[in-house]
CSV table of N, CA and C in Angstrom, one decimal:
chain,number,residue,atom,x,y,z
C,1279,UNK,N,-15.7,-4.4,-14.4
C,1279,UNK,CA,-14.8,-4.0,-13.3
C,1279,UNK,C,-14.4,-5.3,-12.6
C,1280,UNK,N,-13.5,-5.5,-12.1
C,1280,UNK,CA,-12.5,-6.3,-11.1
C,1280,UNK,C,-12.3,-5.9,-9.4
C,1281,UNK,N,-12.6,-6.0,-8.8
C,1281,UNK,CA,-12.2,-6.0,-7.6
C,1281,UNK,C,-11.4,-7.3,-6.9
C,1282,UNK,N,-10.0,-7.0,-6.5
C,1282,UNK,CA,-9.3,-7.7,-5.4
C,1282,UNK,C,-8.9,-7.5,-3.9
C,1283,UNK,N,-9.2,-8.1,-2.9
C,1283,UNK,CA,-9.4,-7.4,-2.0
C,1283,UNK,C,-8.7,-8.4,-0.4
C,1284,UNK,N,-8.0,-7.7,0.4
C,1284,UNK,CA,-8.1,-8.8,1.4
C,1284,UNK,C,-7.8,-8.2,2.7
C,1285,UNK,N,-8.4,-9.1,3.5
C,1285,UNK,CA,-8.6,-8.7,5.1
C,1285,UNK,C,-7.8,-9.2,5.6
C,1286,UNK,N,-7.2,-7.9,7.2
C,1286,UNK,CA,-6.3,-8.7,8.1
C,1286,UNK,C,-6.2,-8.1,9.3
C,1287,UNK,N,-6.5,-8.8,10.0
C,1287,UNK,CA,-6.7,-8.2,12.1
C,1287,UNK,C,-5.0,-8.3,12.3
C,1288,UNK,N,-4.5,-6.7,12.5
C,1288,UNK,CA,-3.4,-6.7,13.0
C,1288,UNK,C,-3.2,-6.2,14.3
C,1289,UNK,N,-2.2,-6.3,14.7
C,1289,UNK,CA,-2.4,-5.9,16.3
C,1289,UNK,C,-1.5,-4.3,16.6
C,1290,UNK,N,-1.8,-3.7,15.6
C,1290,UNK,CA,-1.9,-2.0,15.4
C,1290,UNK,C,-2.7,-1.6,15.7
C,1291,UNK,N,-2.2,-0.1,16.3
C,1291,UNK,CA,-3.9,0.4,16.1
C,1291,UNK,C,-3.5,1.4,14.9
C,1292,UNK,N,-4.8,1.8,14.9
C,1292,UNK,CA,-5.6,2.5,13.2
C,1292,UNK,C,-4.1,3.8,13.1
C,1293,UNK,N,-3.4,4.3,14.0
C,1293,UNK,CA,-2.7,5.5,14.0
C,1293,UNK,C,-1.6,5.0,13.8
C,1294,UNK,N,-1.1,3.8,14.3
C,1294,UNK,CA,0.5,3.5,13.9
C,1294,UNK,C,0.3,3.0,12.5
C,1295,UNK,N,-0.9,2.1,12.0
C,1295,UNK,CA,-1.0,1.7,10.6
C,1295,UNK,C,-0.9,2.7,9.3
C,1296,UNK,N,-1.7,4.2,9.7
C,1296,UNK,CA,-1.8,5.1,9.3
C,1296,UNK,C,-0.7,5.8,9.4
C,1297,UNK,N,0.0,6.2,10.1
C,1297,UNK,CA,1.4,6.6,9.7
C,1297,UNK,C,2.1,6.0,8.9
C,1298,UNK,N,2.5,4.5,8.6
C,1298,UNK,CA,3.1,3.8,7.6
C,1298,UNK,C,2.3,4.1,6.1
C,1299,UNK,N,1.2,4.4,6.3
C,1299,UNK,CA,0.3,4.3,5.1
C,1299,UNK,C,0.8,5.7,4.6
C,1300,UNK,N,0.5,6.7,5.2
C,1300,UNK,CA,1.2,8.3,5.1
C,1300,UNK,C,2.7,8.5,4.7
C,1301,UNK,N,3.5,7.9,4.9
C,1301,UNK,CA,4.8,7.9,4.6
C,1301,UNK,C,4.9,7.5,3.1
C,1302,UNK,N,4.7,8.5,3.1
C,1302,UNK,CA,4.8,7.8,1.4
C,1302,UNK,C,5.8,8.0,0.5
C,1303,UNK,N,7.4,8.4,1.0
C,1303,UNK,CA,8.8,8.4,0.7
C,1303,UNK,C,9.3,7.0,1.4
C,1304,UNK,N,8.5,6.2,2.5
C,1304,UNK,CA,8.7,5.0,2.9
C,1304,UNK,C,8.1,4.3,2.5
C,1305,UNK,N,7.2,4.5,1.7
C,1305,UNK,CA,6.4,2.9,0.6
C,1305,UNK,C,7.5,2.0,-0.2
C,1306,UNK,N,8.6,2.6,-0.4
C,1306,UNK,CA,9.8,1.5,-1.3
C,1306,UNK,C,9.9,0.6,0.4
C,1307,UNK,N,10.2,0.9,1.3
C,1307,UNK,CA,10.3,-0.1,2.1
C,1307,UNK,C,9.7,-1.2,2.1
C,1308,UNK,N,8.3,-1.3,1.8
C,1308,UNK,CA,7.1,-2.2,1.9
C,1308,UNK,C,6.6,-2.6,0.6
C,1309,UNK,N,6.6,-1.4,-0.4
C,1309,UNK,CA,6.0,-1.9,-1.5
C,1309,UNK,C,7.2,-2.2,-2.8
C,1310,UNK,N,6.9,-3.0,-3.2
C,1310,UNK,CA,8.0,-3.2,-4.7
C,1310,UNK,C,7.6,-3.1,-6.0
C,1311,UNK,N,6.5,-2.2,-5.8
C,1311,UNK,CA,5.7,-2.0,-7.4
C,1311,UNK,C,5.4,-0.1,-7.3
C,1312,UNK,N,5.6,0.4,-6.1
C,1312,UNK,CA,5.2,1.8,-6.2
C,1312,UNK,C,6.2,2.6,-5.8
C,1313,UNK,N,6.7,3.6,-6.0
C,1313,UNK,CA,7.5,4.8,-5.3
C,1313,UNK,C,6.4,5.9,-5.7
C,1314,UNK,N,6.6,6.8,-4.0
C,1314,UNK,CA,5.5,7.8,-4.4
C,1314,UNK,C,6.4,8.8,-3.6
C,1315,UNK,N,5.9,10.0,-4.6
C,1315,UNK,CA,6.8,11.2,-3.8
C,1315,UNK,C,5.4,12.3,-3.3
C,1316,UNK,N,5.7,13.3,-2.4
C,1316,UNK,CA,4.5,13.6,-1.6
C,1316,UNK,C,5.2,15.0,-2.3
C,1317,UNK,N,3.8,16.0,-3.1
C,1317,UNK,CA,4.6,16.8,-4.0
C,1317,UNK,C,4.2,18.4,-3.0
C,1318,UNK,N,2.5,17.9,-2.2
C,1318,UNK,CA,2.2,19.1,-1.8
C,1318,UNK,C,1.0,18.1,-0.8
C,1319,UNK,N,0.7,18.5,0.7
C,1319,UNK,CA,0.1,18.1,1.5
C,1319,UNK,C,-1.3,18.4,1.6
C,1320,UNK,N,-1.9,19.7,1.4
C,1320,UNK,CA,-3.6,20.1,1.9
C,1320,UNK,C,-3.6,20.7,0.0
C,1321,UNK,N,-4.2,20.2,-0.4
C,1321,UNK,CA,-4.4,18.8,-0.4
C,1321,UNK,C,-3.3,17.8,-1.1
C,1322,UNK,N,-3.5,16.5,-0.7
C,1322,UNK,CA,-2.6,15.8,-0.6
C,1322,UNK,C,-2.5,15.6,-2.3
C,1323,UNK,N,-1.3,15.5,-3.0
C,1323,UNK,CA,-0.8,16.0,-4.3
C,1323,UNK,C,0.3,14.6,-4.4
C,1324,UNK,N,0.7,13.6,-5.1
C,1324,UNK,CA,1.7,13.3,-5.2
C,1324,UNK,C,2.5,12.5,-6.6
C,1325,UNK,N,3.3,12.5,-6.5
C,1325,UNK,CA,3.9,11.9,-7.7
C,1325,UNK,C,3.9,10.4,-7.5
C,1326,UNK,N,3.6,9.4,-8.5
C,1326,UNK,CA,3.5,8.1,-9.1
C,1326,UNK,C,4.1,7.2,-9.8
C,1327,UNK,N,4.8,6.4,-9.8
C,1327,UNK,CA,5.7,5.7,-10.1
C,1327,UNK,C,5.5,4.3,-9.6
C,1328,UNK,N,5.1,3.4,-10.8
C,1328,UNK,CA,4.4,2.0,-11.1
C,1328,UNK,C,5.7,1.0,-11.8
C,1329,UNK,N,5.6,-0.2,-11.5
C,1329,UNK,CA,6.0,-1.2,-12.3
C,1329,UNK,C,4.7,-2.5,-11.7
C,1330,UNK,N,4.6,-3.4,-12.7
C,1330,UNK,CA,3.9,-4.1,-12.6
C,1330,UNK,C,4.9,-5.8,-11.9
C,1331,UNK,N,6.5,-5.4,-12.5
C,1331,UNK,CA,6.9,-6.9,-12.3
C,1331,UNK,C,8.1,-6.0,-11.2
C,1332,UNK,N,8.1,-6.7,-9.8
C,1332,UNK,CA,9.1,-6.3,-8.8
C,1332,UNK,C,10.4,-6.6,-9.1
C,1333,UNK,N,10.8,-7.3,-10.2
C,1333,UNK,CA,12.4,-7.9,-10.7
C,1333,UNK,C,12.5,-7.2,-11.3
C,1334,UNK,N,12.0,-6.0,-12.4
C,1334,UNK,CA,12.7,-5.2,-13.4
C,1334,UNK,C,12.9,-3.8,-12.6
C,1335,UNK,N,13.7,-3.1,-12.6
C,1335,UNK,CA,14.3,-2.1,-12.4
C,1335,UNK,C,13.4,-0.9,-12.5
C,1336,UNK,N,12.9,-0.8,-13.8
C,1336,UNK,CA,12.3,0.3,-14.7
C,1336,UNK,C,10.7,0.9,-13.9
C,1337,UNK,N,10.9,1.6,-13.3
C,1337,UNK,CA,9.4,1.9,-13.1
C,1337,UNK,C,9.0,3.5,-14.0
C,1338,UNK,N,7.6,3.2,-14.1
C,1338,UNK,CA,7.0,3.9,-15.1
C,1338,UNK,C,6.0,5.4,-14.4
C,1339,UNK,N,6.5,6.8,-14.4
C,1339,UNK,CA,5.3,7.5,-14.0
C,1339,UNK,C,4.2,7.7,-14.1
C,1340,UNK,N,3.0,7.4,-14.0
C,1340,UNK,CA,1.9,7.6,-14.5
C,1340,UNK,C,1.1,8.7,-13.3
C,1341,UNK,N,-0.2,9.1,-14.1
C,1341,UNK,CA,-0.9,9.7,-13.2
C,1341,UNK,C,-1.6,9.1,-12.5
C,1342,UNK,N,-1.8,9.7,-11.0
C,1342,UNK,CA,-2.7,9.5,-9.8
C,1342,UNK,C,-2.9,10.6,-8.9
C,1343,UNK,N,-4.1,10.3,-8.4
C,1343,UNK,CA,-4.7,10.8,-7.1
C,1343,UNK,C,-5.5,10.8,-6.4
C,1344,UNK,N,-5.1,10.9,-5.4
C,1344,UNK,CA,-5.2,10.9,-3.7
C,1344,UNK,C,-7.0,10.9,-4.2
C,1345,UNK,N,-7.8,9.7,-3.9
C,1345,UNK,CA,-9.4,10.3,-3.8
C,1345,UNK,C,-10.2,10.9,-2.3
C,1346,UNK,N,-9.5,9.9,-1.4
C,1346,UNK,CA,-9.4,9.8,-0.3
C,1346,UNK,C,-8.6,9.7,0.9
C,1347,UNK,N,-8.4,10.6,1.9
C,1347,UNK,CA,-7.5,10.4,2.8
C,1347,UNK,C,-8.6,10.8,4.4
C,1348,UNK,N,-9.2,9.9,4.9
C,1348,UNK,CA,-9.7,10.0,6.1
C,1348,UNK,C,-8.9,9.6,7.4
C,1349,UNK,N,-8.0,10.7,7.7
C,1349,UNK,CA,-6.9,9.8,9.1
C,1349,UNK,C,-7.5,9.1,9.8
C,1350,UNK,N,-7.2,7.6,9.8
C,1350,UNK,CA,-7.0,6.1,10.4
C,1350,UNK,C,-8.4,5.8,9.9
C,1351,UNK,N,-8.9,5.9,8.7
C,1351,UNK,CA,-10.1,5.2,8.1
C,1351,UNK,C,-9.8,4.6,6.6
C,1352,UNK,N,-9.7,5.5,6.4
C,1352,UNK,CA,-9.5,5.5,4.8
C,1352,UNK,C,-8.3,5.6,4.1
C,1353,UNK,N,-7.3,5.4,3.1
C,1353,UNK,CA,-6.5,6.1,1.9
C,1353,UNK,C,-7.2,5.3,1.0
C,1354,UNK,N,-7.2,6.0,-0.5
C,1354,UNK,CA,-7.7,5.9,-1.3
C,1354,UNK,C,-7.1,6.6,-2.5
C,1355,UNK,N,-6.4,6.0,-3.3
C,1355,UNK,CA,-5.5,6.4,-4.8
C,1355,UNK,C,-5.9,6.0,-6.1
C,1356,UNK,N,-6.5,7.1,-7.0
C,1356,UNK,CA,-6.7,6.3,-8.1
C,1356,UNK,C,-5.5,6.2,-9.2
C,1357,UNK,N,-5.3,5.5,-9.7
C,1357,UNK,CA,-4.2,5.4,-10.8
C,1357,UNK,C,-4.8,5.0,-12.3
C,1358,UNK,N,-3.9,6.0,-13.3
C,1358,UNK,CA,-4.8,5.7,-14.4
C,1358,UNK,C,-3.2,5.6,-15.3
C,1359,UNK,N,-2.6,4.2,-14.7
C,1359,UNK,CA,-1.3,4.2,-16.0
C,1359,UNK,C,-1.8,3.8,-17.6
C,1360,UNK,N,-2.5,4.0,-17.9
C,1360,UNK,CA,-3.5,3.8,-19.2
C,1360,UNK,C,-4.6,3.9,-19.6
C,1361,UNK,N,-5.1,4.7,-21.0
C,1361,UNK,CA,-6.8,4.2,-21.3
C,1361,UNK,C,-7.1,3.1,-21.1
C,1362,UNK,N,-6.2,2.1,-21.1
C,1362,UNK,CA,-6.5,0.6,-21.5
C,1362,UNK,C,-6.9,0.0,-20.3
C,1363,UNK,N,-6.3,0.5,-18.9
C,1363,UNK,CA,-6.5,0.1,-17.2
C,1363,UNK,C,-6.3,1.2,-16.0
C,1364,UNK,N,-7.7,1.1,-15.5
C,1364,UNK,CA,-7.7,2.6,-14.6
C,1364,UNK,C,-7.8,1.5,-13.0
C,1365,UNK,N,-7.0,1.7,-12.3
C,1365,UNK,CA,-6.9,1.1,-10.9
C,1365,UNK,C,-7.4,2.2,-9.7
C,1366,UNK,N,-7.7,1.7,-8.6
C,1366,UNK,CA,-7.9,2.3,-7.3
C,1366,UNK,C,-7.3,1.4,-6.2
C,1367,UNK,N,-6.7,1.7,-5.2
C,1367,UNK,CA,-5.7,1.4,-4.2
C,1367,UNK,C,-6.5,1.5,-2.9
C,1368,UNK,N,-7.2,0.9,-2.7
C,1368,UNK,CA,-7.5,1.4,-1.1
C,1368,UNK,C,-7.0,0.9,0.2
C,1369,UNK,N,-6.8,1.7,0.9
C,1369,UNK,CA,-6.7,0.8,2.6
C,1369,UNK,C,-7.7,1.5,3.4
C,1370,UNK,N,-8.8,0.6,3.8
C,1370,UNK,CA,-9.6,0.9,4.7
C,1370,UNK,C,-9.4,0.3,5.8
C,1371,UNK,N,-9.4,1.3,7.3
C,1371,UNK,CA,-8.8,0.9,8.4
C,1371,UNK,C,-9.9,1.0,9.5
C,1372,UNK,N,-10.5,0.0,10.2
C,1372,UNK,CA,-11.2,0.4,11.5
C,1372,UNK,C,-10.7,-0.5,13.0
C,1373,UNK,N,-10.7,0.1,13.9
C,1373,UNK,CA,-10.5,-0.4,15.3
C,1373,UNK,C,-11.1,-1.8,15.0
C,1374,UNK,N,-10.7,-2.6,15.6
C,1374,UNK,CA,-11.4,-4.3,16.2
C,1374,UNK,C,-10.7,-4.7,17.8
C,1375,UNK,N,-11.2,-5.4,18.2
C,1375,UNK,CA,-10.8,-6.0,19.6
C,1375,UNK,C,-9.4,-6.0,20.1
C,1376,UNK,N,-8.5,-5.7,19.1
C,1376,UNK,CA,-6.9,-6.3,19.1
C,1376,UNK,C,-6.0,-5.3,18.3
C,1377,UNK,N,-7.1,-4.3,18.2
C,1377,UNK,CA,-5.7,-3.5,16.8
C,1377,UNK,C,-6.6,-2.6,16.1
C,1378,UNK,N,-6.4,-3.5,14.8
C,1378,UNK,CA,-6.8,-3.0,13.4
C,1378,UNK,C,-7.3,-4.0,12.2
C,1379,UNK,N,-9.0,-3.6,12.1
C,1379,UNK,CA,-8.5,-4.6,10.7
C,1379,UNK,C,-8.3,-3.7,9.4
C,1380,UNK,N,-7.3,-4.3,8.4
C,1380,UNK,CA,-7.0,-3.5,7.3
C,1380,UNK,C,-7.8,-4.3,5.5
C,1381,UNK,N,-8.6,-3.4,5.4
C,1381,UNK,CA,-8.9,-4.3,4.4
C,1381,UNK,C,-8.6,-3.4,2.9
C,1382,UNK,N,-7.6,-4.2,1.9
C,1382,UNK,CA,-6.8,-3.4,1.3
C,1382,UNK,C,-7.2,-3.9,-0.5
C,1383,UNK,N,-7.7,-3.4,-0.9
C,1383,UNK,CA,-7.9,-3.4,-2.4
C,1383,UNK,C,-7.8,-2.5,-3.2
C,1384,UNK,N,-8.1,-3.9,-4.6
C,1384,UNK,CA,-7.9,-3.2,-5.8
C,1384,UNK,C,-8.7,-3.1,-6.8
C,1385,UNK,N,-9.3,-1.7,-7.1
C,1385,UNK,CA,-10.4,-1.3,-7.9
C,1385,UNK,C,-10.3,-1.0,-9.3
C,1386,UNK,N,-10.2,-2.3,-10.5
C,1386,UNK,CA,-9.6,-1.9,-11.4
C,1386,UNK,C,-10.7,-1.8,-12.9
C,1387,UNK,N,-10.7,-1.3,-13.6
C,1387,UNK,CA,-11.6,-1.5,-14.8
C,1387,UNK,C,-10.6,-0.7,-16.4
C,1388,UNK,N,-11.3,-0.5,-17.2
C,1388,UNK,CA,-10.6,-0.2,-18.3
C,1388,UNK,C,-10.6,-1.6,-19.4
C,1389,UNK,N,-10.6,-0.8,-20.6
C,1389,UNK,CA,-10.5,-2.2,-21.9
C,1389,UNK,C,-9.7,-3.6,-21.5
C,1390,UNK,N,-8.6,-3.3,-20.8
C,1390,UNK,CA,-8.1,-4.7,-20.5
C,1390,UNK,C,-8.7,-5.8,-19.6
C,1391,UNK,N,-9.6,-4.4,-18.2
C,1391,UNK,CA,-9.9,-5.9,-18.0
C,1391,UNK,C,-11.8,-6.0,-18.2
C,1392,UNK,N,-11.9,-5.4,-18.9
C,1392,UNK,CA,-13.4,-5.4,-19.3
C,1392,UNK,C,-12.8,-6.9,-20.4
C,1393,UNK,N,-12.2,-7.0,-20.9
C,1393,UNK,CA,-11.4,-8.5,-21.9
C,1393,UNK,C,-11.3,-9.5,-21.3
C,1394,UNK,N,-11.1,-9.7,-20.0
C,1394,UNK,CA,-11.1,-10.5,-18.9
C,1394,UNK,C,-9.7,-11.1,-19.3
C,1395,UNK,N,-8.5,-10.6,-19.4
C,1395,UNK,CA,-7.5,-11.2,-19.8
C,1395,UNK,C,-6.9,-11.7,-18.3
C,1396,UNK,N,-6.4,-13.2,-18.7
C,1396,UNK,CA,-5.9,-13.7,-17.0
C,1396,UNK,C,-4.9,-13.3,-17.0
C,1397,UNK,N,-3.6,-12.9,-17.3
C,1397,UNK,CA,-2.9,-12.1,-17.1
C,1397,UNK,C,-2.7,-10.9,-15.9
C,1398,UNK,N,-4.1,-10.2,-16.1
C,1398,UNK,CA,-4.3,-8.9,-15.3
C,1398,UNK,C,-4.9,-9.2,-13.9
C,1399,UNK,N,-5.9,-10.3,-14.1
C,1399,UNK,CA,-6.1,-11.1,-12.4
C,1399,UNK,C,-5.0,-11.6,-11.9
C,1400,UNK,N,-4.1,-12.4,-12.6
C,1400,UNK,CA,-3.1,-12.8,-11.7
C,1400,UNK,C,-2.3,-12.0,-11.3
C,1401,UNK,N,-1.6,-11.0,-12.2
C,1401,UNK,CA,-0.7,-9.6,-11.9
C,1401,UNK,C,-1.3,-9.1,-10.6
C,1402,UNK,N,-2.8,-8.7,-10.4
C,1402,UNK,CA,-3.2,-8.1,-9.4
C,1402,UNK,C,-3.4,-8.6,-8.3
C,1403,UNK,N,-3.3,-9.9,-8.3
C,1403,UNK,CA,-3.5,-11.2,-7.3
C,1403,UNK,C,-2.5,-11.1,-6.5
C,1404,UNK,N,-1.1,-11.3,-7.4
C,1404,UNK,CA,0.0,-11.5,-7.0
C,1404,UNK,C,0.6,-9.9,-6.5
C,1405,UNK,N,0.3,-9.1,-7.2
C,1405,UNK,CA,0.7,-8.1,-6.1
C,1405,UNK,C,0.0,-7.4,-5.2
C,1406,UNK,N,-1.0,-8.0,-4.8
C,1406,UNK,CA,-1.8,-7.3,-3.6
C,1406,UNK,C,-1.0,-8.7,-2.1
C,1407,UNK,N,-1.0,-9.6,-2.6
C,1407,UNK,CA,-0.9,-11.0,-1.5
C,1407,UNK,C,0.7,-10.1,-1.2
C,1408,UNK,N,2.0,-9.9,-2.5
C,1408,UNK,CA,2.7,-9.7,-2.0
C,1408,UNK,C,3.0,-8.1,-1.0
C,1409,UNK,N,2.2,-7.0,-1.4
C,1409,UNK,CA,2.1,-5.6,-1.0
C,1409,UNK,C,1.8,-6.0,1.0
C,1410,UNK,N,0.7,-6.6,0.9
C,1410,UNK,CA,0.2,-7.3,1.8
C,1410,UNK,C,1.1,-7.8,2.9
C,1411,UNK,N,1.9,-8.8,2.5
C,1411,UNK,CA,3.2,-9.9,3.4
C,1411,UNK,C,3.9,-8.7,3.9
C,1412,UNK,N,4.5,-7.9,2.7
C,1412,UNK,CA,5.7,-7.0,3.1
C,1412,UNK,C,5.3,-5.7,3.9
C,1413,UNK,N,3.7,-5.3,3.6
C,1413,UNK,CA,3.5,-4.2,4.3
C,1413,UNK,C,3.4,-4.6,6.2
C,1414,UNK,N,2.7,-5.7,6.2
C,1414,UNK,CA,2.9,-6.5,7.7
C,1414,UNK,C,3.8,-6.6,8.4
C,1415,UNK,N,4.8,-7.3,7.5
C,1415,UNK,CA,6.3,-7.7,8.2
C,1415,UNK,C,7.1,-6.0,8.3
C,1416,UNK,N,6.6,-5.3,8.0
C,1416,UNK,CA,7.3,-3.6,7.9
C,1416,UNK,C,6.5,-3.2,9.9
C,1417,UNK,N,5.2,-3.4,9.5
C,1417,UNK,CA,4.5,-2.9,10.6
C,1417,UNK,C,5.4,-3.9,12.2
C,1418,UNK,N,5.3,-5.0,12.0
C,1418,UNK,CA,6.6,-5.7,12.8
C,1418,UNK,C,7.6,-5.2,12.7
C,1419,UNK,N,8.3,-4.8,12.1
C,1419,UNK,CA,9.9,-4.7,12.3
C,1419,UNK,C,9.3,-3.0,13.2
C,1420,UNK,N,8.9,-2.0,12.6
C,1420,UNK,CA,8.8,-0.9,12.9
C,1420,UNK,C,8.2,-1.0,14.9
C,1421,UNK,N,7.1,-1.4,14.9
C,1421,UNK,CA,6.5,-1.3,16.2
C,1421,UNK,C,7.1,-2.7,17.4
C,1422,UNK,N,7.2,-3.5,16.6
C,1422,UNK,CA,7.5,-4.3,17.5
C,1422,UNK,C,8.9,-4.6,17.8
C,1423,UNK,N,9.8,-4.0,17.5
C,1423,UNK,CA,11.0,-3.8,18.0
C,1423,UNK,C,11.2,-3.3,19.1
C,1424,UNK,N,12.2,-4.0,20.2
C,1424,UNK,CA,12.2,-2.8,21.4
C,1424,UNK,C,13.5,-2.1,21.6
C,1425,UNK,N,13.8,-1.0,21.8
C,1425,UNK,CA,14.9,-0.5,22.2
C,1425,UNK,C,16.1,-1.2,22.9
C,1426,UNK,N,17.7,-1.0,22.2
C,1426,UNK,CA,18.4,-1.7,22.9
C,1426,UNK,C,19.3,-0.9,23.7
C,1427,UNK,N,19.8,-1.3,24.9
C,1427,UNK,CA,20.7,-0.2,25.8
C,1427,UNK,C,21.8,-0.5,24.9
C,1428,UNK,N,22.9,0.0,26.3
C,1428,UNK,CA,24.4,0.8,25.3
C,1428,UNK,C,25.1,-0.4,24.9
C,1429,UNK,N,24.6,-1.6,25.6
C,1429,UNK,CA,25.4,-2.7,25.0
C,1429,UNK,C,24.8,-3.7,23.9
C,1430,UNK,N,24.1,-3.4,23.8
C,1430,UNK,CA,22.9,-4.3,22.8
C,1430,UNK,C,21.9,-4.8,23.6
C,1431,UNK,N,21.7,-5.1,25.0
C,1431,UNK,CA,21.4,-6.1,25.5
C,1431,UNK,C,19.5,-4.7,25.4
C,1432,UNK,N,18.8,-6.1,26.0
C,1432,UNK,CA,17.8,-5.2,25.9
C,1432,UNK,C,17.3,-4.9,27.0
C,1433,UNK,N,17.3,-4.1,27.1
C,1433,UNK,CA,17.6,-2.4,28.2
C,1433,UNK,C,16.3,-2.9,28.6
C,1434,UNK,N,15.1,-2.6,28.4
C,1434,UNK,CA,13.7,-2.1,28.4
C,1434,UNK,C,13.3,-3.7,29.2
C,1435,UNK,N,13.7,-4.6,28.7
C,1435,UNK,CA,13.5,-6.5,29.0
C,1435,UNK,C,13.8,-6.7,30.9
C,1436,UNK,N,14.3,-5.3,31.5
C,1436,UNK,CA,15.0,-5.7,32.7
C,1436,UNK,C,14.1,-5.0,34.0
């Protein structure tokens, strides 16, 4: 088994980070390896759609599911786009002094990477760092924007 994993103190708290996390018809905003469709809620059911390279077009259905959803603690996805590589998704979320820390990995095992092929560490490297950049810069644009009045100017600044 493989594990990749990475921490980060954001200045969210656990409920606005968890809404973005929940949106899961808004994961193409942030993510460029996943589209997920939300098929049925209690319990949470959804459809899967993977690519491994963010430049090709083609994404692949595979199966997944939801292991865990503890509101503003946990999500938890397992994905099994092959015998060959079975992955898990997590975002674990708890309060800290300033927000949120989010610590977001990838739980992967199966023949490929029981092979230790570098290919599959880098693939996963590179798309957790990038999942990571874009899901932040989302949490910024979303929260930290402020409302503009009727002229653009910013209303709320005055």
């Amino acid at each position: 088994m493989m594990e990749f994993r990475r921490e980060h103190d954001l200045a969210f708290t656990p409920g606005q980070v968890w809404a973005v996390l929940l949106d899961f018809e808004g994961h193409r905003q942030w993510n460029p390896y996943v589209r997920l469709e939300l098929l049925h809620s209690d319990p949470i059911a959804l459809r899967y759609w993977l690519r491994m390279n963010p430049h090709k077009p083609k994404l692949l259905e595979v199966p997944a599911t939801v292991l865990a959803a503890y509101p503003e603690r946990l999500l938890t996805i397992d994905v099994r786009p092959s015998f060959l590589l079975k992955f898990g998704e997590s975002f674990a979320l708890s309060p800290n002094g300033t927000g949120t820390r989010l610590v977001h990995s990838y739980r992967c095992s199966g023949l490929l990477v029981t092979l230790r092929l570098p290919g599959i560490r880098k693939s996963f490297e590179t798309m957790l760092g990038s999942v990571d950049r874009r899901l932040i810069a989302h949490l910024e644009r979303r929260y930290r924007s402020k409302p503009r009045g009727p002229s653009g100017s910013n209303f709320w600044a005055r």
